[in-house]
Amino acid sequence: DNPLNIIKWNINKHYLRELAAKGIEIVPTLWCDNITEREIPAYFEQLKTNELVIKPCVSAGAFDTYRLTLPKALEQQNELLNKFKQREFMVQPFISAIIEEGEFSLFYFDDQFSHAILKTPQHNDYRVQEEFGSSIIKVDPEPALKQHAEKVLKVINTSLLYARLDFVRTSTGFALMEAELIEPSLYFNLDDSSPQRFVNAIERRMKRLGM
């Protein structure tokens, strides 16, 4: 598995803030410790957006994630206050490329590129997880996308058995959405050679450890 210190670090999405401070492009993000009625409209102003996403800093699978316009946010105000009044959360502008193109995932085994996929949500949804009916296909990542992924790995600066790096295209290039380093789905079913590459990665690491 990946090192314990990396797993602990990766549990809370504050790791994205640390990566951003080291030069990794992420989606503009407000990091919040609590929520009040007065702050909800201010999020739209601060991010200069008509639509945003609110999600917990510790979560998985789009759990407790909200895509909101201002009218919808005011309509769901009580629910938002109950969900986040004592919970760290993050606020981001909704990136339309998620529904127009999708989210790219690049997979690395023992720090070597294995394969890449594109996850596109179904009509009238924004969630790219397969349990929500998204379309998932294997793709060949363009050079700029691989360069972004390898920059993330370089900044993390720890040898990893596996990494899934999720990106979205923005007006200024690719932005990291997540670095999934805690037993993510590796989508072996979309690349016939990927299981063997993963086995090879495990064997290489075991040899280095003298096992």
JSON list of N, CA, C and O in Angstrom, two decimals, residues 172-207:
[
{"chain": "A", "resi": 172, "resn": "THR", "atom": "N", "xyz": [-7.49, 28.14, -18.51]},
{"chain": "A", "resi": 172, "resn": "THR", "atom": "CA", "xyz": [-6.04, 28.38, -18.43]},
{"chain": "A", "resi": 172, "resn": "THR", "atom": "C", "xyz": [-5.22, 27.09, -18.50]},
{"chain": "A", "resi": 172, "resn": "THR", "atom": "O", "xyz": [-4.01, 27.12, -18.30]},
{"chain": "A", "resi": 173, "resn": "GLY", "atom": "N", "xyz": [-5.87, 25.96, -18.78]},
{"chain": "A", "resi": 173, "resn": "GLY", "atom": "CA", "xyz": [-5.15, 24.69, -18.84]},
{"chain": "A", "resi": 173, "resn": "GLY", "atom": "C", "xyz": [-5.85, 23.65, -17.98]},
{"chain": "A", "resi": 173, "resn": "GLY", "atom": "O", "xyz": [-7.05, 23.72, -17.76]},
{"chain": "A", "resi": 174, "resn": "PHE", "atom": "N", "xyz": [-5.11, 22.67, -17.48]},
{"chain": "A", "resi": 174, "resn": "PHE", "atom": "CA", "xyz": [-5.68, 21.63, -16.65]},
{"chain": "A", "resi": 174, "resn": "PHE", "atom": "C", "xyz": [-5.52, 21.97, -15.18]},
{"chain": "A", "resi": 174, "resn": "PHE", "atom": "O", "xyz": [-4.50, 22.50, -14.75]},
{"chain": "A", "resi": 175, "resn": "ALA", "atom": "N", "xyz": [-6.56, 21.66, -14.41]},
{"chain": "A", "resi": 175, "resn": "ALA", "atom": "CA", "xyz": [-6.52, 21.86, -12.96]},
{"chain": "A", "resi": 175, "resn": "ALA", "atom": "C", "xyz": [-6.74, 20.53, -12.27]},
{"chain": "A", "resi": 175, "resn": "ALA", "atom": "O", "xyz": [-7.60, 19.73, -12.67]},
{"chain": "A", "resi": 176, "resn": "LEU", "atom": "N", "xyz": [-5.97, 20.30, -11.21]},
{"chain": "A", "resi": 176, "resn": "LEU", "atom": "CA", "xyz": [-6.11, 19.07, -10.42]},
{"chain": "A", "resi": 176, "resn": "LEU", "atom": "C", "xyz": [-7.38, 19.14, -9.59]},
{"chain": "A", "resi": 176, "resn": "LEU", "atom": "O", "xyz": [-7.60, 20.09, -8.84]},
{"chain": "A", "resi": 177, "resn": "MET", "atom": "N", "xyz": [-8.23, 18.13, -9.72]},
{"chain": "A", "resi": 177, "resn": "MET", "atom": "CA", "xyz": [-9.44, 18.04, -8.90]},
{"chain": "A", "resi": 177, "resn": "MET", "atom": "C", "xyz": [-9.18, 17.22, -7.64]},
{"chain": "A", "resi": 177, "resn": "MET", "atom": "O", "xyz": [-9.60, 17.60, -6.55]},
{"chain": "A", "resi": 178, "resn": "GLU", "atom": "N", "xyz": [-8.49, 16.10, -7.81]},
{"chain": "A", "resi": 178, "resn": "GLU", "atom": "CA", "xyz": [-8.19, 15.22, -6.68]},
{"chain": "A", "resi": 178, "resn": "GLU", "atom": "C", "xyz": [-6.90, 14.46, -6.97]},
{"chain": "A", "resi": 178, "resn": "GLU", "atom": "O", "xyz": [-6.62, 14.12, -8.13]},
{"chain": "A", "resi": 179, "resn": "ALA", "atom": "N", "xyz": [-6.15, 14.14, -5.94]},
{"chain": "A", "resi": 179, "resn": "ALA", "atom": "CA", "xyz": [-5.08, 13.16, -6.01]},
{"chain": "A", "resi": 179, "resn": "ALA", "atom": "C", "xyz": [-5.54, 12.01, -5.13]},
{"chain": "A", "resi": 179, "resn": "ALA", "atom": "O", "xyz": [-5.53, 12.10, -3.91]},
{"chain": "A", "resi": 180, "resn": "GLU", "atom": "N", "xyz": [-6.00, 10.94, -5.76]},
{"chain": "A", "resi": 180, "resn": "GLU", "atom": "CA", "xyz": [-6.60, 9.82, -5.03]},
{"chain": "A", "resi": 180, "resn": "GLU", "atom": "C", "xyz": [-5.50, 8.80, -4.72]},
{"chain": "A", "resi": 180, "resn": "GLU", "atom": "O", "xyz": [-5.07, 8.04, -5.59]},
{"chain": "A", "resi": 181, "resn": "LEU", "atom": "N", "xyz": [-5.07, 8.78, -3.45]},
{"chain": "A", "resi": 181, "resn": "LEU", "atom": "CA", "xyz": [-3.94, 7.95, -3.05]},
{"chain": "A", "resi": 181, "resn": "LEU", "atom": "C", "xyz": [-4.32, 6.92, -2.00]},
{"chain": "A", "resi": 181, "resn": "LEU", "atom": "O", "xyz": [-3.44, 6.27, -1.44]},
{"chain": "A", "resi": 182, "resn": "ILE", "atom": "N", "xyz": [-5.62, 6.78, -1.73]},
{"chain": "A", "resi": 182, "resn": "ILE", "atom": "CA", "xyz": [-6.09, 5.81, -0.74]},
{"chain": "A", "resi": 182, "resn": "ILE", "atom": "C", "xyz": [-7.03, 4.82, -1.41]},
{"chain": "A", "resi": 182, "resn": "ILE", "atom": "O", "xyz": [-8.24, 5.03, -1.52]},
{"chain": "A", "resi": 183, "resn": "GLU", "atom": "N", "xyz": [-6.46, 3.77, -1.95]},
{"chain": "A", "resi": 183, "resn": "GLU", "atom": "CA", "xyz": [-7.22, 2.67, -2.56]},
{"chain": "A", "resi": 183, "resn": "GLU", "atom": "C", "xyz": [-8.34, 3.14, -3.48]},
{"chain": "A", "resi": 183, "resn": "GLU", "atom": "O", "xyz": [-9.51, 2.76, -3.31]},
{"chain": "A", "resi": 184, "resn": "PRO", "atom": "N", "xyz": [-8.03, 3.97, -4.47]},
{"chain": "A", "resi": 184, "resn": "PRO", "atom": "CA", "xyz": [-9.08, 4.39, -5.41]},
{"chain": "A", "resi": 184, "resn": "PRO", "atom": "C", "xyz": [-9.41, 3.28, -6.39]},
{"chain": "A", "resi": 184, "resn": "PRO", "atom": "O", "xyz": [-8.65, 2.31, -6.54]},
{"chain": "A", "resi": 185, "resn": "SER", "atom": "N", "xyz": [-10.53, 3.41, -7.07]},
{"chain": "A", "resi": 185, "resn": "SER", "atom": "CA", "xyz": [-10.83, 2.51, -8.19]},
{"chain": "A", "resi": 185, "resn": "SER", "atom": "C", "xyz": [-9.79, 2.75, -9.27]},
{"chain": "A", "resi": 185, "resn": "SER", "atom": "O", "xyz": [-9.54, 3.90, -9.66]},
{"chain": "A", "resi": 186, "resn": "LEU", "atom": "N", "xyz": [-9.17, 1.69, -9.75]},
{"chain": "A", "resi": 186, "resn": "LEU", "atom": "CA", "xyz": [-8.09, 1.81, -10.72]},
{"chain": "A", "resi": 186, "resn": "LEU", "atom": "C", "xyz": [-8.53, 1.45, -12.14]},
{"chain": "A", "resi": 186, "resn": "LEU", "atom": "O", "xyz": [-7.72, 1.50, -13.06]},
{"chain": "A", "resi": 187, "resn": "TYR", "atom": "N", "xyz": [-9.78, 1.09, -12.32]},
{"chain": "A", "resi": 187, "resn": "TYR", "atom": "CA", "xyz": [-10.38, 0.86, -13.64]},
{"chain": "A", "resi": 187, "resn": "TYR", "atom": "C", "xyz": [-9.55, -0.09, -14.49]},
{"chain": "A", "resi": 187, "resn": "TYR", "atom": "O", "xyz": [-9.26, 0.16, -15.67]},
{"chain": "A", "resi": 188, "resn": "PHE", "atom": "N", "xyz": [-9.17, -1.21, -13.89]},
{"chain": "A", "resi": 188, "resn": "PHE", "atom": "CA", "xyz": [-8.45, -2.25, -14.64]},
{"chain": "A", "resi": 188, "resn": "PHE", "atom": "C", "xyz": [-9.28, -2.74, -15.83]},
{"chain": "A", "resi": 188, "resn": "PHE", "atom": "O", "xyz": [-8.72, -3.17, -16.83]},
{"chain": "A", "resi": 189, "resn": "ASN", "atom": "N", "xyz": [-10.60, -2.69, -15.69]},
{"chain": "A", "resi": 189, "resn": "ASN", "atom": "CA", "xyz": [-11.47, -3.22, -16.74]},
{"chain": "A", "resi": 189, "resn": "ASN", "atom": "C", "xyz": [-11.38, -2.45, -18.05]},
{"chain": "A", "resi": 189, "resn": "ASN", "atom": "O", "xyz": [-11.79, -2.94, -19.10]},
{"chain": "A", "resi": 190, "resn": "LEU", "atom": "N", "xyz": [-10.82, -1.24, -18.01]},
{"chain": "A", "resi": 190, "resn": "LEU", "atom": "CA", "xyz": [-10.74, -0.43, -19.22]},
{"chain": "A", "resi": 190, "resn": "LEU", "atom": "C", "xyz": [-9.38, -0.53, -19.92]},
{"chain": "A", "resi": 190, "resn": "LEU", "atom": "O", "xyz": [-9.19, 0.05, -20.98]},
{"chain": "A", "resi": 191, "resn": "ASP", "atom": "N", "xyz": [-8.47, -1.25, -19.32]},
{"chain": "A", "resi": 191, "resn": "ASP", "atom": "CA", "xyz": [-7.14, -1.44, -19.94]},
{"chain": "A", "resi": 191, "resn": "ASP", "atom": "C", "xyz": [-6.67, -2.84, -19.61]},
{"chain": "A", "resi": 191, "resn": "ASP", "atom": "O", "xyz": [-6.29, -3.13, -18.48]},
{"chain": "A", "resi": 192, "resn": "ASP", "atom": "N", "xyz": [-6.65, -3.70, -20.62]},
{"chain": "A", "resi": 192, "resn": "ASP", "atom": "CA", "xyz": [-6.35, -5.11, -20.39]},
{"chain": "A", "resi": 192, "resn": "ASP", "atom": "C", "xyz": [-4.95, -5.35, -19.83]},
{"chain": "A", "resi": 192, "resn": "ASP", "atom": "O", "xyz": [-4.70, -6.35, -19.15]},
{"chain": "A", "resi": 193, "resn": "SER", "atom": "N", "xyz": [-4.02, -4.46, -20.12]},
{"chain": "A", "resi": 193, "resn": "SER", "atom": "CA", "xyz": [-2.64, -4.66, -19.67]},
{"chain": "A", "resi": 193, "resn": "SER", "atom": "C", "xyz": [-2.37, -4.06, -18.29]},
{"chain": "A", "resi": 193, "resn": "SER", "atom": "O", "xyz": [-1.32, -4.32, -17.70]},
{"chain": "A", "resi": 194, "resn": "SER", "atom": "N", "xyz": [-3.32, -3.26, -17.79]},
{"chain": "A", "resi": 194, "resn": "SER", "atom": "CA", "xyz": [-3.07, -2.57, -16.53]},
{"chain": "A", "resi": 194, "resn": "SER", "atom": "C", "xyz": [-2.93, -3.50, -15.32]},
{"chain": "A", "resi": 194, "resn": "SER", "atom": "O", "xyz": [-2.10, -3.22, -14.44]},
{"chain": "A", "resi": 195, "resn": "PRO", "atom": "N", "xyz": [-3.67, -4.62, -15.23]},
{"chain": "A", "resi": 195, "resn": "PRO", "atom": "CA", "xyz": [-3.46, -5.51, -14.07]},
{"chain": "A", "resi": 195, "resn": "PRO", "atom": "C", "xyz": [-2.02, -6.03, -14.00]},
{"chain": "A", "resi": 195, "resn": "PRO", "atom": "O", "xyz": [-1.44, -6.08, -12.92]},
{"chain": "A", "resi": 196, "resn": "GLN", "atom": "N", "xyz": [-1.46, -6.39, -15.16]},
{"chain": "A", "resi": 196, "resn": "GLN", "atom": "CA", "xyz": [-0.09, -6.89, -15.16]},
{"chain": "A", "resi": 196, "resn": "GLN", "atom": "C", "xyz": [0.89, -5.79, -14.79]},
{"chain": "A", "resi": 196, "resn": "GLN", "atom": "O", "xyz": [1.88, -6.02, -14.07]},
{"chain": "A", "resi": 197, "resn": "ARG", "atom": "N", "xyz": [0.64, -4.57, -15.24]},
{"chain": "A", "resi": 197, "resn": "ARG", "atom": "CA", "xyz": [1.52, -3.46, -14.87]},
{"chain": "A", "resi": 197, "resn": "ARG", "atom": "C", "xyz": [1.46, -3.23, -13.36]},
{"chain": "A", "resi": 197, "resn": "ARG", "atom": "O", "xyz": [2.48, -2.88, -12.74]},
{"chain": "A", "resi": 198, "resn": "PHE", "atom": "N", "xyz": [0.29, -3.42, -12.78]},
{"chain": "A", "resi": 198, "resn": "PHE", "atom": "CA", "xyz": [0.16, -3.24, -11.34]},
{"chain": "A", "resi": 198, "resn": "PHE", "atom": "C", "xyz": [0.93, -4.33, -10.59]},
{"chain": "A", "resi": 198, "resn": "PHE", "atom": "O", "xyz": [1.63, -4.06, -9.61]},
{"chain": "A", "resi": 199, "resn": "VAL", "atom": "N", "xyz": [0.82, -5.58, -11.07]},
{"chain": "A", "resi": 199, "resn": "VAL", "atom": "CA", "xyz": [1.57, -6.69, -10.48]},
{"chain": "A", "resi": 199, "resn": "VAL", "atom": "C", "xyz": [3.07, -6.42, -10.59]},
{"chain": "A", "resi": 199, "resn": "VAL", "atom": "O", "xyz": [3.82, -6.61, -9.63]},
{"chain": "A", "resi": 200, "resn": "ASN", "atom": "N", "xyz": [3.50, -5.95, -11.76]},
{"chain": "A", "resi": 200, "resn": "ASN", "atom": "CA", "xyz": [4.92, -5.64, -11.94]},
{"chain": "A", "resi": 200, "resn": "ASN", "atom": "C", "xyz": [5.38, -4.55, -10.97]},
{"chain": "A", "resi": 200, "resn": "ASN", "atom": "O", "xyz": [6.50, -4.61, -10.43]},
{"chain": "A", "resi": 201, "resn": "ALA", "atom": "N", "xyz": [4.52, -3.58, -10.73]},
{"chain": "A", "resi": 201, "resn": "ALA", "atom": "CA", "xyz": [4.85, -2.50, -9.80]},
{"chain": "A", "resi": 201, "resn": "ALA", "atom": "C", "xyz": [5.03, -3.04, -8.38]},
{"chain": "A", "resi": 201, "resn": "ALA", "atom": "O", "xyz": [5.97, -2.64, -7.67]},
{"chain": "A", "resi": 202, "resn": "ILE", "atom": "N", "xyz": [4.14, -3.94, -7.98]},
{"chain": "A", "resi": 202, "resn": "ILE", "atom": "CA", "xyz": [4.24, -4.54, -6.64]},
{"chain": "A", "resi": 202, "resn": "ILE", "atom": "C", "xyz": [5.55, -5.34, -6.52]},
{"chain": "A", "resi": 202, "resn": "ILE", "atom": "O", "xyz": [6.27, -5.24, -5.52]},
{"chain": "A", "resi": 203, "resn": "GLU", "atom": "N", "xyz": [5.86, -6.10, -7.57]},
{"chain": "A", "resi": 203, "resn": "GLU", "atom": "CA", "xyz": [7.09, -6.92, -7.54]},
{"chain": "A", "resi": 203, "resn": "GLU", "atom": "C", "xyz": [8.33, -6.04, -7.45]},
{"chain": "A", "resi": 203, "resn": "GLU", "atom": "O", "xyz": [9.26, -6.35, -6.70]},
{"chain": "A", "resi": 204, "resn": "ARG", "atom": "N", "xyz": [8.35, -4.94, -8.21]},
{"chain": "A", "resi": 204, "resn": "ARG", "atom": "CA", "xyz": [9.52, -4.04, -8.16]},
{"chain": "A", "resi": 204, "resn": "ARG", "atom": "C", "xyz": [9.71, -3.47, -6.76]},
{"chain": "A", "resi": 204, "resn": "ARG", "atom": "O", "xyz": [10.82, -3.41, -6.23]},
{"chain": "A", "resi": 205, "resn": "ARG", "atom": "N", "xyz": [8.61, -3.07, -6.15]},
{"chain": "A", "resi": 205, "resn": "ARG", "atom": "CA", "xyz": [8.69, -2.47, -4.82]},
{"chain": "A", "resi": 205, "resn": "ARG", "atom": "C", "xyz": [9.12, -3.50, -3.78]},
{"chain": "A", "resi": 205, "resn": "ARG", "atom": "O", "xyz": [9.90, -3.20, -2.87]},
{"chain": "A", "resi": 206, "resn": "MET", "atom": "N", "xyz": [8.63, -4.71, -3.91]},
{"chain": "A", "resi": 206, "resn": "MET", "atom": "CA", "xyz": [9.02, -5.78, -2.96]},
{"chain": "A", "resi": 206, "resn": "MET", "atom": "C", "xyz": [10.52, -6.07, -3.08]},
{"chain": "A", "resi": 206, "resn": "MET", "atom": "O", "xyz": [11.20, -6.28, -2.07]},
{"chain": "A", "resi": 207, "resn": "LYS", "atom": "N", "xyz": [11.03, -6.08, -4.31]},
{"chain": "A", "resi": 207, "resn": "LYS", "atom": "CA", "xyz": [12.47, -6.32, -4.49]},
{"chain": "A", "resi": 207, "resn": "LYS", "atom": "C", "xyz": [13.28, -5.21, -3.86]},
{"chain": "A", "resi": 207, "resn": "LYS", "atom": "O", "xyz": [14.32, -5.47, -3.24]}
]
